[in-house]
Amino acid sequence: MQITKVIQDFLNGLAFGITETVPGVSGGTIAIILGFYTELIEAVNHFTENAKKYTKFLIPMAIGIATGVIIFSAVMNYMLLNFSFPTMTFFIGLIVGIIPLIYRKTKTPTGRWCKPKELALILISLAVVLIISNLKPPTIINPAEVISYIDAPFMLFIFLAGIIAAIALVVPGISGSFILLLFGIYPLITYSVSSIGYLLTDVTNVHLMGDIAKVLVPLALGVIIGGFSMAKLIEKLLKNHYKTMYSIILGLLLGSVYALFREPFIFQSGLSVLIIVAGITTFFAGSIISFSLGKKQL
């Protein structure tokens, strides 16, 4: 096993995990930018065919994702609370930077524009994100008060939300965390993840362990089932309907840019001339980074 490849897989997983802590930003998009999207889909779908090969990829990837989610959830919460505008414009820039490269995948090799079929798919997937983003989210609950009263039906609800969030997780342009936000359980999930840190300082706290398990176990099961199911479909589309898949991805990416700009939390830390300048700077930084990385991969 090459140490360099292990480190790279861990860092890719870390970036994926960090991204998934931000509502509205898709881990699938980051996977495309960093060039491991196809490898991830292949590893999930064909794991049993060559478990040794794919384990070498998935273990450091999974550790990186877990590290990104657990450690950086608190960091991202702090950044979104205190520097929400420049933080989110950086992620928006990451999405915008990859759009021209994805568009190239939808058009004919000699043409400047994509065909009517691809254009229709772009518009349909764009419309789907616009509809989702305009849905009114349920009332945000106080996770600290609710977590102790979670019952079996609520756990089933979390499980189903995990399935749908996992579908969004592997589809570039739709954020799994944004889906959880629409379901009204995103604060509950982030609260549970951040509570793991407190649990590690007191592993004898059985009550806290039970509360965390009631949230994260059904969510994890839903994510695993939904992720594996969607990964198989995506692989077939990439293999047999190349332009169709990238047309859908392009529409989802365009829609996610709109969805992010209309989210109230992007402005929650306030605006000033300095903050706006910082936001413009981080936007262009994100765009340049994603375009440069994506150009090498796409």
PDB file of C-alpha atoms in Angstrom:
ATOM      1  CA  MET A   1       0.000   0.000   0.000  1.00  0.00           C
ATOM      2  CA  GLN A   2       1.480   3.302  -1.020  1.00  0.00           C
ATOM      3  CA  ILE A   3       1.636   5.768   1.866  1.00  0.00           C
ATOM      4  CA  THR A   4       1.143   8.719  -0.495  1.00  0.00           C
ATOM      5  CA  LYS A   5      -2.118   7.254  -1.829  1.00  0.00           C
ATOM      6  CA  VAL A   6      -3.377   6.569   1.694  1.00  0.00           C
ATOM      7  CA  ILE A   7      -2.679  10.148   2.742  1.00  0.00           C
ATOM      8  CA  GLN A   8      -4.348  11.470  -0.417  1.00  0.00           C
ATOM      9  CA  ASP A   9      -7.446   9.341   0.187  1.00  0.00           C
ATOM     10  CA  PHE A  10      -7.601  10.547   3.796  1.00  0.00           C
ATOM     11  CA  LEU A  11      -7.298  14.202   2.737  1.00  0.00           C
ATOM     12  CA  ASN A  12      -9.993  13.711   0.072  1.00  0.00           C
ATOM     13  CA  GLY A  13     -12.255  12.180   2.707  1.00  0.00           C
ATOM     14  CA  LEU A  14     -11.438  15.059   5.048  1.00  0.00           C
ATOM     15  CA  ALA A  15     -12.502  17.599   2.401  1.00  0.00           C
ATOM     16  CA  PHE A  16     -15.661  15.580   1.718  1.00  0.00           C
ATOM     17  CA  GLY A  17     -16.518  15.464   5.431  1.00  0.00           C
ATOM     18  CA  ILE A  18     -15.879  19.172   5.973  1.00  0.00           C
ATOM     19  CA  THR A  19     -18.125  20.000   3.023  1.00  0.00           C
ATOM     20  CA  GLU A  20     -20.951  17.899   4.388  1.00  0.00           C
ATOM     21  CA  THR A  21     -21.064  20.035   7.542  1.00  0.00           C
ATOM     22  CA  VAL A  22     -22.153  23.036   5.451  1.00  0.00           C
ATOM     23  CA  PRO A  23     -25.849  23.166   4.472  1.00  0.00           C
ATOM     24  CA  GLY A  24     -26.270  23.597   0.739  1.00  0.00           C
ATOM     25  CA  VAL A  25     -22.790  22.471  -0.329  1.00  0.00           C
ATOM     26  CA  SER A  26     -22.563  19.041  -1.961  1.00  0.00           C
ATOM     27  CA  GLY A  27     -19.859  16.547  -1.088  1.00  0.00           C
ATOM     28  CA  GLY A  28     -20.342  15.072  -4.556  1.00  0.00           C
ATOM     29  CA  THR A  29     -19.253  18.381  -6.064  1.00  0.00           C
ATOM     30  CA  ILE A  30     -16.054  18.348  -4.006  1.00  0.00           C
ATOM     31  CA  ALA A  31     -15.451  14.741  -5.073  1.00  0.00           C
ATOM     32  CA  ILE A  32     -15.621  15.805  -8.719  1.00  0.00           C
ATOM     33  CA  ILE A  33     -13.350  18.805  -8.149  1.00  0.00           C
ATOM     34  CA  LEU A  34     -10.733  16.662  -6.394  1.00  0.00           C
ATOM     35  CA  GLY A  35     -11.063  13.855  -8.912  1.00  0.00           C
ATOM     36  CA  PHE A  36     -12.162  10.899  -6.760  1.00  0.00           C
ATOM     37  CA  TYR A  37     -15.900  10.857  -7.564  1.00  0.00           C
ATOM     38  CA  THR A  38     -15.770   7.993 -10.079  1.00  0.00           C
ATOM     39  CA  GLU A  39     -13.392   5.985  -7.872  1.00  0.00           C
ATOM     40  CA  LEU A  40     -15.710   6.407  -4.879  1.00  0.00           C
ATOM     41  CA  ILE A  41     -18.775   5.265  -6.825  1.00  0.00           C
ATOM     42  CA  GLU A  42     -16.855   2.288  -8.219  1.00  0.00           C
ATOM     43  CA  ALA A  43     -15.549   1.263  -4.790  1.00  0.00           C
ATOM     44  CA  VAL A  44     -19.024   1.354  -3.243  1.00  0.00           C
ATOM     45  CA  ASN A  45     -20.643  -0.623  -6.053  1.00  0.00           C
ATOM     46  CA  HIS A  46     -17.965  -3.281  -6.582  1.00  0.00           C
ATOM     47  CA  PHE A  47     -16.624  -3.716  -3.064  1.00  0.00           C
ATOM     48  CA  THR A  48     -17.500  -7.417  -2.852  1.00  0.00           C
ATOM     49  CA  GLU A  49     -15.766  -8.118  -6.185  1.00  0.00           C
ATOM     50  CA  ASN A  50     -12.378  -6.963  -4.904  1.00  0.00           C
ATOM     51  CA  ALA A  51     -12.689  -6.221  -1.193  1.00  0.00           C
ATOM     52  CA  LYS A  52      -8.923  -5.990  -0.642  1.00  0.00           C
ATOM     53  CA  LYS A  53      -8.442  -3.359  -3.340  1.00  0.00           C
ATOM     54  CA  TYR A  54     -11.380  -1.185  -2.355  1.00  0.00           C
ATOM     55  CA  THR A  55     -10.727  -1.490   1.380  1.00  0.00           C
ATOM     56  CA  LYS A  56      -7.375   0.221   0.831  1.00  0.00           C
ATOM     57  CA  PHE A  57      -9.293   3.136  -0.657  1.00  0.00           C
ATOM     58  CA  LEU A  58     -12.397   3.221   1.532  1.00  0.00           C
ATOM     59  CA  ILE A  59     -10.805   2.920   4.993  1.00  0.00           C
ATOM     60  CA  PRO A  60      -8.636   6.081   4.816  1.00  0.00           C
ATOM     61  CA  MET A  61     -11.483   7.802   2.966  1.00  0.00           C
ATOM     62  CA  ALA A  62     -13.972   6.891   5.715  1.00  0.00           C
ATOM     63  CA  ILE A  63     -11.556   7.976   8.455  1.00  0.00           C
ATOM     64  CA  GLY A  64     -11.074  11.291   6.672  1.00  0.00           C
ATOM     65  CA  ILE A  65     -14.824  11.827   6.303  1.00  0.00           C
ATOM     66  CA  ALA A  66     -15.456  11.023   9.967  1.00  0.00           C
ATOM     67  CA  THR A  67     -12.624  13.322  11.043  1.00  0.00           C
ATOM     68  CA  GLY A  68     -13.935  16.125   8.864  1.00  0.00           C
ATOM     69  CA  VAL A  69     -17.476  15.817  10.166  1.00  0.00           C
ATOM     70  CA  ILE A  70     -16.623  15.436  13.869  1.00  0.00           C
ATOM     71  CA  ILE A  71     -13.796  17.946  14.181  1.00  0.00           C
ATOM     72  CA  PHE A  72     -14.802  20.543  11.633  1.00  0.00           C
ATOM     73  CA  SER A  73     -18.519  20.611  12.461  1.00  0.00           C
ATOM     74  CA  ALA A  74     -17.647  22.818  15.430  1.00  0.00           C
ATOM     75  CA  VAL A  75     -15.245  24.896  13.297  1.00  0.00           C
ATOM     76  CA  MET A  76     -17.818  25.377  10.545  1.00  0.00           C
ATOM     77  CA  ASN A  77     -20.503  26.269  13.064  1.00  0.00           C
ATOM     78  CA  TYR A  78     -18.165  28.956  14.436  1.00  0.00           C
ATOM     79  CA  MET A  79     -17.311  30.253  10.955  1.00  0.00           C
ATOM     80  CA  LEU A  80     -20.961  30.344   9.890  1.00  0.00           C
ATOM     81  CA  LEU A  81     -21.934  32.097  13.093  1.00  0.00           C
ATOM     82  CA  ASN A  82     -19.222  34.751  12.953  1.00  0.00           C
ATOM     83  CA  PHE A  83     -18.143  34.935   9.283  1.00  0.00           C
ATOM     84  CA  SER A  84     -21.086  33.433   7.405  1.00  0.00           C
ATOM     85  CA  PHE A  85     -20.888  35.560   4.251  1.00  0.00           C
ATOM     86  CA  PRO A  86     -17.201  35.067   3.301  1.00  0.00           C
ATOM     87  CA  THR A  87     -17.388  31.435   4.401  1.00  0.00           C
ATOM     88  CA  MET A  88     -20.372  30.642   2.191  1.00  0.00           C
ATOM     89  CA  THR A  89     -19.146  32.687  -0.770  1.00  0.00           C
ATOM     90  CA  PHE A  90     -15.994  30.559  -0.740  1.00  0.00           C
ATOM     91  CA  PHE A  91     -18.087  27.396  -1.093  1.00  0.00           C
ATOM     92  CA  ILE A  92     -20.274  29.056  -3.725  1.00  0.00           C
ATOM     93  CA  GLY A  93     -17.090  29.941  -5.587  1.00  0.00           C
ATOM     94  CA  LEU A  94     -16.060  26.270  -5.490  1.00  0.00           C
ATOM     95  CA  ILE A  95     -19.324  25.369  -7.207  1.00  0.00           C
ATOM     96  CA  VAL A  96     -19.161  28.182  -9.793  1.00  0.00           C
ATOM     97  CA  GLY A  97     -15.581  27.327 -10.744  1.00  0.00           C
ATOM     98  CA  ILE A  98     -16.475  23.788 -11.747  1.00  0.00           C
ATOM     99  CA  ILE A  99     -19.559  24.717 -13.821  1.00  0.00           C
ATOM    100  CA  PRO A 100     -17.695  25.577 -17.092  1.00  0.00           C
ATOM    101  CA  LEU A 101     -15.842  22.258 -16.902  1.00  0.00           C
ATOM    102  CA  ILE A 102     -19.034  20.278 -16.354  1.00  0.00           C
ATOM    103  CA  TYR A 103     -20.676  22.119 -19.262  1.00  0.00           C
ATOM    104  CA  ARG A 104     -17.945  20.864 -21.572  1.00  0.00           C
ATOM    105  CA  LYS A 105     -19.100  17.328 -20.758  1.00  0.00           C
ATOM    106  CA  THR A 106     -22.619  18.027 -22.004  1.00  0.00           C
ATOM    107  CA  LYS A 107     -21.878  19.338 -25.488  1.00  0.00           C
ATOM    108  CA  THR A 108     -20.666  17.629 -28.637  1.00  0.00           C
ATOM    109  CA  PRO A 109     -16.867  17.572 -29.164  1.00  0.00           C
ATOM    110  CA  THR A 110     -17.078  19.964 -32.134  1.00  0.00           C
ATOM    111  CA  GLY A 111     -20.048  22.047 -31.014  1.00  0.00           C
ATOM    112  CA  ARG A 112     -20.293  25.179 -28.893  1.00  0.00           C
ATOM    113  CA  TRP A 113     -23.675  24.268 -27.398  1.00  0.00           C
ATOM    114  CA  CYS A 114     -25.261  21.152 -26.008  1.00  0.00           C
ATOM    115  CA  LYS A 115     -28.083  19.384 -27.839  1.00  0.00           C
ATOM    116  CA  PRO A 116     -31.795  20.026 -27.021  1.00  0.00           C
ATOM    117  CA  LYS A 117     -31.980  16.787 -25.000  1.00  0.00           C
ATOM    118  CA  GLU A 118     -29.097  17.811 -22.742  1.00  0.00           C
ATOM    119  CA  LEU A 119     -30.458  21.354 -22.451  1.00  0.00           C
ATOM    120  CA  ALA A 120     -33.834  19.986 -21.363  1.00  0.00           C
ATOM    121  CA  LEU A 121     -32.184  17.831 -18.688  1.00  0.00           C
ATOM    122  CA  ILE A 122     -30.203  20.814 -17.436  1.00  0.00           C
ATOM    123  CA  LEU A 123     -33.362  22.894 -17.102  1.00  0.00           C
ATOM    124  CA  ILE A 124     -35.348  20.075 -15.445  1.00  0.00           C
ATOM    125  CA  SER A 125     -32.690  19.354 -12.815  1.00  0.00           C
ATOM    126  CA  LEU A 126     -32.266  23.111 -12.272  1.00  0.00           C
ATOM    127  CA  ALA A 127     -36.026  23.388 -11.695  1.00  0.00           C
ATOM    128  CA  VAL A 128     -35.921  20.532  -9.171  1.00  0.00           C
ATOM    129  CA  VAL A 129     -33.367  22.369  -7.030  1.00  0.00           C
ATOM    130  CA  LEU A 130     -35.295  25.641  -7.316  1.00  0.00           C
ATOM    131  CA  ILE A 131     -38.464  23.920  -6.129  1.00  0.00           C
ATOM    132  CA  ILE A 132     -36.670  22.243  -3.224  1.00  0.00           C
ATOM    133  CA  SER A 133     -34.955  25.472  -2.190  1.00  0.00           C
ATOM    134  CA  ASN A 134     -38.246  27.336  -2.147  1.00  0.00           C
ATOM    135  CA  LEU A 135     -39.919  24.834   0.141  1.00  0.00           C
ATOM    136  CA  LYS A 136     -40.444  26.291   3.572  1.00  0.00           C
ATOM    137  CA  PRO A 137     -38.348  24.360   6.075  1.00  0.00           C
ATOM    138  CA  PRO A 138     -40.126  23.026   9.179  1.00  0.00           C
ATOM    139  CA  THR A 139     -39.724  24.944  12.389  1.00  0.00           C
ATOM    140  CA  ILE A 140     -36.207  24.470  13.743  1.00  0.00           C
ATOM    141  CA  ILE A 141     -36.334  22.580  17.024  1.00  0.00           C
ATOM    142  CA  ASN A 142     -34.136  23.032  20.074  1.00  0.00           C
ATOM    143  CA  PRO A 143     -31.981  19.895  19.884  1.00  0.00           C
ATOM    144  CA  ALA A 144     -30.872  20.017  23.518  1.00  0.00           C
ATOM    145  CA  GLU A 145     -34.504  19.805  24.654  1.00  0.00           C
ATOM    146  CA  VAL A 146     -35.695  17.261  22.100  1.00  0.00           C
ATOM    147  CA  ILE A 147     -32.891  14.707  22.003  1.00  0.00           C
ATOM    148  CA  SER A 148     -33.845  13.015  25.275  1.00  0.00           C
ATOM    149  CA  TYR A 149     -37.433  12.463  24.115  1.00  0.00           C
ATOM    150  CA  ILE A 150     -36.752  10.777  20.782  1.00  0.00           C
ATOM    151  CA  ASP A 151     -38.960   7.707  20.362  1.00  0.00           C
ATOM    152  CA  ALA A 152     -39.180   4.878  17.817  1.00  0.00           C
ATOM    153  CA  PRO A 153     -41.329   6.780  15.251  1.00  0.00           C
ATOM    154  CA  PHE A 154     -38.911   9.718  15.390  1.00  0.00           C
ATOM    155  CA  MET A 155     -35.984   7.335  14.884  1.00  0.00           C
ATOM    156  CA  LEU A 156     -37.762   5.905  11.826  1.00  0.00           C
ATOM    157  CA  PHE A 157     -38.200   9.469  10.542  1.00  0.00           C
ATOM    158  CA  ILE A 158     -34.457  10.084  11.003  1.00  0.00           C
ATOM    159  CA  PHE A 159     -33.723   6.823   9.163  1.00  0.00           C
ATOM    160  CA  LEU A 160     -35.869   7.854   6.181  1.00  0.00           C
ATOM    161  CA  ALA A 161     -34.313  11.320   6.175  1.00  0.00           C
ATOM    162  CA  GLY A 162     -30.901   9.622   6.125  1.00  0.00           C
ATOM    163  CA  ILE A 163     -31.842   7.642   3.013  1.00  0.00           C
ATOM    164  CA  ILE A 164     -32.895  10.772   1.133  1.00  0.00           C
ATOM    165  CA  ALA A 165     -29.895  12.739   2.408  1.00  0.00           C
ATOM    166  CA  ALA A 166     -27.573   9.963   1.197  1.00  0.00           C
ATOM    167  CA  ILE A 167     -29.080  10.197  -2.269  1.00  0.00           C
ATOM    168  CA  ALA A 168     -28.225  13.893  -2.219  1.00  0.00           C
ATOM    169  CA  LEU A 169     -24.830  13.054  -0.718  1.00  0.00           C
ATOM    170  CA  VAL A 170     -23.625  11.212  -3.818  1.00  0.00           C
ATOM    171  CA  VAL A 171     -25.330  13.447  -6.384  1.00  0.00           C
ATOM    172  CA  PRO A 172     -23.252  16.568  -7.130  1.00  0.00           C
ATOM    173  CA  GLY A 173     -25.224  19.778  -6.750  1.00  0.00           C
ATOM    174  CA  ILE A 174     -27.591  18.659  -4.014  1.00  0.00           C
ATOM    175  CA  SER A 175     -26.415  18.844  -0.419  1.00  0.00           C
ATOM    176  CA  GLY A 176     -27.233  16.085   2.037  1.00  0.00           C
ATOM    177  CA  SER A 177     -27.049  18.563   4.922  1.00  0.00           C
ATOM    178  CA  PHE A 178     -29.490  20.839   3.086  1.00  0.00           C
ATOM    179  CA  ILE A 179     -31.948  17.940   2.824  1.00  0.00           C
ATOM    180  CA  LEU A 180     -31.601  17.400   6.575  1.00  0.00           C
ATOM    181  CA  LEU A 181     -32.269  21.108   7.013  1.00  0.00           C
ATOM    182  CA  LEU A 182     -35.485  20.769   4.996  1.00  0.00           C
ATOM    183  CA  PHE A 183     -36.514  17.819   7.165  1.00  0.00           C
ATOM    184  CA  GLY A 184     -35.949  20.010  10.208  1.00  0.00           C
ATOM    185  CA  ILE A 185     -33.379  17.733  11.863  1.00  0.00           C
ATOM    186  CA  TYR A 186     -30.111  19.396  10.793  1.00  0.00           C
ATOM    187  CA  PRO A 187     -29.674  21.161  14.178  1.00  0.00           C
ATOM    188  CA  LEU A 188     -30.365  17.834  15.910  1.00  0.00           C
ATOM    189  CA  ILE A 189     -27.722  16.062  13.816  1.00  0.00           C
ATOM    190  CA  THR A 190     -25.039  18.723  14.313  1.00  0.00           C
ATOM    191  CA  TYR A 191     -25.820  18.816  18.043  1.00  0.00           C
ATOM    192  CA  SER A 192     -25.423  15.037  18.269  1.00  0.00           C
ATOM    193  CA  VAL A 193     -22.153  15.059  16.316  1.00  0.00           C
ATOM    194  CA  SER A 194     -20.699  17.865  18.425  1.00  0.00           C
ATOM    195  CA  SER A 195     -21.756  15.965  21.578  1.00  0.00           C
ATOM    196  CA  ILE A 196     -19.357  13.165  20.650  1.00  0.00           C
ATOM    197  CA  GLY A 197     -16.534  15.418  21.833  1.00  0.00           C
ATOM    198  CA  TYR A 198     -18.127  15.704  25.275  1.00  0.00           C
ATOM    199  CA  LEU A 199     -18.703  11.949  25.335  1.00  0.00           C
ATOM    200  CA  LEU A 200     -15.018  11.279  24.689  1.00  0.00           C
ATOM    201  CA  THR A 201     -14.149  13.242  27.824  1.00  0.00           C
ATOM    202  CA  ASP A 202     -16.581  11.135  29.866  1.00  0.00           C
ATOM    203  CA  VAL A 203     -17.119   7.705  28.288  1.00  0.00           C
ATOM    204  CA  THR A 204     -19.083   6.590  31.357  1.00  0.00           C
ATOM    205  CA  ASN A 205     -21.925   8.967  30.492  1.00  0.00           C
ATOM    206  CA  VAL A 206     -24.363   6.260  29.390  1.00  0.00           C
ATOM    207  CA  HIS A 207     -27.281   8.691  29.118  1.00  0.00           C
ATOM    208  CA  LEU A 208     -25.448  10.920  26.635  1.00  0.00           C
ATOM    209  CA  MET A 209     -24.248   7.869  24.713  1.00  0.00           C
ATOM    210  CA  GLY A 210     -27.842   6.660  24.390  1.00  0.00           C
ATOM    211  CA  ASP A 211     -29.073  10.064  23.217  1.00  0.00           C
ATOM    212  CA  ILE A 212     -26.380  10.275  20.555  1.00  0.00           C
ATOM    213  CA  ALA A 213     -27.057   6.704  19.404  1.00  0.00           C
ATOM    214  CA  LYS A 214     -30.791   7.360  19.007  1.00  0.00           C
ATOM    215  CA  VAL A 215     -29.965  10.031  16.448  1.00  0.00           C
ATOM    216  CA  LEU A 216     -26.806   8.906  14.687  1.00  0.00           C
ATOM    217  CA  VAL A 217     -27.453   5.147  14.416  1.00  0.00           C
ATOM    218  CA  PRO A 218     -30.702   5.422  12.391  1.00  0.00           C
ATOM    219  CA  LEU A 219     -29.172   8.253  10.388  1.00  0.00           C
ATOM    220  CA  ALA A 220     -26.075   6.158   9.593  1.00  0.00           C
ATOM    221  CA  LEU A 221     -28.194   3.167   8.555  1.00  0.00           C
ATOM    222  CA  GLY A 222     -30.280   5.364   6.271  1.00  0.00           C
ATOM    223  CA  VAL A 223     -27.174   6.957   4.741  1.00  0.00           C
ATOM    224  CA  ILE A 224     -25.592   3.549   4.069  1.00  0.00           C
ATOM    225  CA  ILE A 225     -28.716   2.128   2.416  1.00  0.00           C
ATOM    226  CA  GLY A 226     -29.460   5.255   0.400  1.00  0.00           C
ATOM    227  CA  GLY A 227     -25.836   5.767  -0.586  1.00  0.00           C
ATOM    228  CA  PHE A 228     -25.321   2.229  -1.879  1.00  0.00           C
ATOM    229  CA  SER A 229     -28.594   2.287  -3.800  1.00  0.00           C
ATOM    230  CA  MET A 230     -27.910   5.610  -5.495  1.00  0.00           C
ATOM    231  CA  ALA A 231     -24.285   4.775  -6.243  1.00  0.00           C
ATOM    232  CA  LYS A 232     -25.336   1.859  -8.444  1.00  0.00           C
ATOM    233  CA  LEU A 233     -27.693   4.050 -10.451  1.00  0.00           C
ATOM    234  CA  ILE A 234     -25.078   6.780 -10.901  1.00  0.00           C
ATOM    235  CA  GLU A 235     -22.465   4.304 -12.118  1.00  0.00           C
ATOM    236  CA  LYS A 236     -24.857   2.984 -14.762  1.00  0.00           C
ATOM    237  CA  LEU A 237     -25.657   6.504 -15.907  1.00  0.00           C
ATOM    238  CA  LEU A 238     -21.991   7.482 -16.106  1.00  0.00           C
ATOM    239  CA  LYS A 239     -21.207   4.340 -18.083  1.00  0.00           C
ATOM    240  CA  ASN A 240     -24.172   4.199 -20.454  1.00  0.00           C
ATOM    241  CA  HIS A 241     -25.539   7.753 -20.492  1.00  0.00           C
ATOM    242  CA  TYR A 242     -22.502   9.972 -20.071  1.00  0.00           C
ATOM    243  CA  LYS A 243     -23.925  13.260 -21.356  1.00  0.00           C
ATOM    244  CA  THR A 244     -27.246  12.641 -19.622  1.00  0.00           C
ATOM    245  CA  MET A 245     -25.547  12.319 -16.249  1.00  0.00           C
ATOM    246  CA  TYR A 246     -23.410  15.427 -16.638  1.00  0.00           C
ATOM    247  CA  SER A 247     -26.387  17.428 -17.918  1.00  0.00           C
ATOM    248  CA  ILE A 248     -28.291  16.551 -14.749  1.00  0.00           C
ATOM    249  CA  ILE A 249     -25.262  17.393 -12.611  1.00  0.00           C
ATOM    250  CA  LEU A 250     -24.876  20.747 -14.368  1.00  0.00           C
ATOM    251  CA  GLY A 251     -28.498  21.706 -13.687  1.00  0.00           C
ATOM    252  CA  LEU A 252     -28.143  20.705 -10.041  1.00  0.00           C
ATOM    253  CA  LEU A 253     -24.987  22.798  -9.671  1.00  0.00           C
ATOM    254  CA  LEU A 254     -26.643  25.862 -11.216  1.00  0.00           C
ATOM    255  CA  GLY A 255     -29.614  25.448  -8.916  1.00  0.00           C
ATOM    256  CA  SER A 256     -27.453  25.031  -5.834  1.00  0.00           C
ATOM    257  CA  VAL A 257     -25.776  28.405  -6.458  1.00  0.00           C
ATOM    258  CA  TYR A 258     -29.202  30.059  -6.380  1.00  0.00           C
ATOM    259  CA  ALA A 259     -30.272  28.024  -3.349  1.00  0.00           C
ATOM    260  CA  LEU A 260     -27.211  29.048  -1.364  1.00  0.00           C
ATOM    261  CA  PHE A 261     -27.592  32.770  -2.080  1.00  0.00           C
ATOM    262  CA  ARG A 262     -31.198  32.751  -0.880  1.00  0.00           C
ATOM    263  CA  GLU A 263     -30.454  30.962   2.391  1.00  0.00           C
ATOM    264  CA  PRO A 264     -30.813  33.335   5.385  1.00  0.00           C
ATOM    265  CA  PHE A 265     -27.841  31.819   7.229  1.00  0.00           C
ATOM    266  CA  ILE A 266     -25.428  33.214   4.648  1.00  0.00           C
ATOM    267  CA  PHE A 267     -26.136  36.687   6.091  1.00  0.00           C
ATOM    268  CA  GLN A 268     -26.571  35.692   9.746  1.00  0.00           C
ATOM    269  CA  SER A 269     -23.278  37.255  10.930  1.00  0.00           C
ATOM    270  CA  GLY A 270     -24.143  40.574   9.293  1.00  0.00           C
ATOM    271  CA  LEU A 271     -22.732  42.596   6.409  1.00  0.00           C
ATOM    272  CA  SER A 272     -20.284  45.473   6.206  1.00  0.00           C
ATOM    273  CA  VAL A 273     -18.032  46.863   3.496  1.00  0.00           C
ATOM    274  CA  LEU A 274     -15.126  44.815   4.856  1.00  0.00           C
ATOM    275  CA  ILE A 275     -17.220  41.637   5.028  1.00  0.00           C
ATOM    276  CA  ILE A 276     -18.478  42.133   1.457  1.00  0.00           C
ATOM    277  CA  VAL A 277     -14.921  42.643   0.177  1.00  0.00           C
ATOM    278  CA  ALA A 278     -13.830  39.544   2.063  1.00  0.00           C
ATOM    279  CA  GLY A 279     -16.759  37.640   0.552  1.00  0.00           C
ATOM    280  CA  ILE A 280     -15.867  38.684  -2.986  1.00  0.00           C
ATOM    281  CA  THR A 281     -12.264  37.667  -2.332  1.00  0.00           C
ATOM    282  CA  THR A 282     -13.184  34.234  -0.998  1.00  0.00           C
ATOM    283  CA  PHE A 283     -15.632  33.738  -3.881  1.00  0.00           C
ATOM    284  CA  PHE A 284     -12.923  34.258  -6.490  1.00  0.00           C
ATOM    285  CA  ALA A 285     -10.470  32.195  -4.443  1.00  0.00           C
ATOM    286  CA  GLY A 286     -12.941  29.300  -4.362  1.00  0.00           C
ATOM    287  CA  SER A 287     -13.665  29.641  -8.092  1.00  0.00           C
ATOM    288  CA  ILE A 288      -9.986  29.641  -9.038  1.00  0.00           C
ATOM    289  CA  ILE A 289      -9.221  26.668  -6.794  1.00  0.00           C
ATOM    290  CA  SER A 290     -12.069  24.516  -8.122  1.00  0.00           C
ATOM    291  CA  PHE A 291     -11.435  25.452 -11.763  1.00  0.00           C
ATOM    292  CA  SER A 292      -7.723  24.699 -11.446  1.00  0.00           C
ATOM    293  CA  LEU A 293      -8.248  21.382  -9.671  1.00  0.00           C
ATOM    294  CA  GLY A 294     -11.191  20.399 -11.858  1.00  0.00           C
ATOM    295  CA  LYS A 295      -9.304  21.186 -15.067  1.00  0.00           C
ATOM    296  CA  LYS A 296      -6.811  18.465 -14.155  1.00  0.00           C
ATOM    297  CA  GLN A 297      -9.560  15.948 -13.423  1.00  0.00           C
ATOM    298  CA  LEU A 298     -12.317  16.607 -15.985  1.00  0.00           C
TER     299      LEU A 298
END
